[in-house]
Amino acid sequence: MNSNEYQNLAARTLIDGPEQPLSVDEVVMLATALALHARLGAFTEKLKKNVLHRHQQYDVADFLDDIGDLEVDLTAICEDKASAPSYLSDRDTMTLWNAIGLLGESSEVAQLLLNYGLEPGRELEIYPDARKEWTKELGDVAWYHAAIATKLGLQMSDIQEANIDKLKKRFPKGFTTEDSVARVDVEPTKDLTQILGQAQQDLAGRVRIEGVGE
Ligand SMILES: [Mg+2]
């Protein structure tokens, strides 16, 4: 099966819209979960870059500092329900739905790794039963990935091709720390405050994120 065939088959169970429209409170709760994941994701990315890709010296003291900064400081308040849009379009609702699904399933992959136990000096054994579980969970991630692509009118083969092109530019001779730092294929990224500020603006102020835009 190629990736576009998979995408078409996965769309068999993809619905056009929810049976009941989401209320404003429900949209705000879901958007808050997305914002929390974004915050945690930025922390995880920092660990990836500094611990795995060796961009910068990063020790336990830095880790504890960053964990401290991670205290939940996102407060979702639906302050002005009257002026908030009373509905999302079906497409936007389903994109939000599938993004939440993707984040939930990604967390299940993380949980699976934790369930099998990581121990220094002992390599994880992938027994047949474990292979089944990994196949199932990675499949769940693949389904939501395909669902978002379908809702946004993107083809899996185009997404995969663009990804490989990016990596060929970034790592012409395979992975190196130097190329990972240089990221020649990208403009300098916005910092987290800018990203969250934009997200807040996009949500028309319905989700208030402390420390952003104040
Ligand atoms: Mg799952």
Short mmCIF file of N, CA, C and O in Angstrom, two decimals, residues 34 59 62 108 120 122 130 142 146 149 178-179 188 203:
data_model
loop_
_atom_site.label_atom_id
_atom_site.label_comp_id
_atom_site.label_asym_id
_atom_site.label_seq_id
_atom_site.Cartn_x
_atom_site.Cartn_y
_atom_site.Cartn_z
N LEU A 34 -4.54 22.27 23.48
CA LEU A 34 -3.55 22.46 22.42
C LEU A 34 -2.41 23.36 22.91
O LEU A 34 -1.24 23.08 22.66
N ASP A 59 22.60 20.56 31.43
CA ASP A 59 22.76 19.61 32.52
C ASP A 59 21.50 19.55 33.38
O ASP A 59 20.50 20.18 33.08
N ASP A 62 20.01 22.86 34.45
CA ASP A 62 19.22 23.52 33.39
C ASP A 62 17.85 22.87 33.28
O ASP A 62 16.82 23.53 33.14
N GLU A 108 0.24 8.32 23.81
CA GLU A 108 0.16 6.87 24.05
C GLU A 108 1.44 6.17 23.61
O GLU A 108 1.86 5.17 24.21
N PRO A 120 19.00 1.88 32.17
CA PRO A 120 20.38 1.94 31.68
C PRO A 120 21.01 0.54 31.74
O PRO A 120 20.81 -0.18 32.72
N ARG A 122 20.26 -2.07 29.99
CA ARG A 122 19.41 -3.19 29.54
C ARG A 122 18.61 -2.72 28.34
O ARG A 122 17.83 -1.77 28.43
N ALA A 130 4.55 -7.07 22.11
CA ALA A 130 4.92 -5.65 22.12
C ALA A 130 4.91 -5.11 20.69
O ALA A 130 4.47 -3.98 20.46
N ALA A 142 -0.60 7.47 12.72
CA ALA A 142 -0.65 7.60 11.25
C ALA A 142 -2.06 8.00 10.79
O ALA A 142 -2.22 8.82 9.88
N ALA A 146 -2.96 11.36 8.72
CA ALA A 146 -3.63 11.32 7.41
C ALA A 146 -4.92 12.12 7.44
O ALA A 146 -5.27 12.81 6.47
N ALA A 149 -4.21 15.80 7.15
CA ALA A 149 -3.81 16.09 5.76
C ALA A 149 -5.04 16.14 4.86
O ALA A 149 -5.20 17.06 4.04
N GLU A 178 26.51 19.74 13.65
CA GLU A 178 26.75 21.06 13.02
C GLU A 178 25.58 21.42 12.10
O GLU A 178 25.05 22.53 12.14
N ASP A 179 25.17 20.47 11.25
CA ASP A 179 24.06 20.75 10.33
C ASP A 179 22.76 20.94 11.08
O ASP A 179 21.89 21.71 10.68
N PRO A 188 15.16 31.84 10.76
CA PRO A 188 15.16 31.73 12.23
C PRO A 188 13.72 31.66 12.73
O PRO A 188 12.85 32.39 12.24
N LEU A 203 -7.24 33.02 18.06
CA LEU A 203 -8.43 32.57 18.78
C LEU A 203 -9.27 33.76 19.25
O LEU A 203 -10.15 33.62 20.09
#
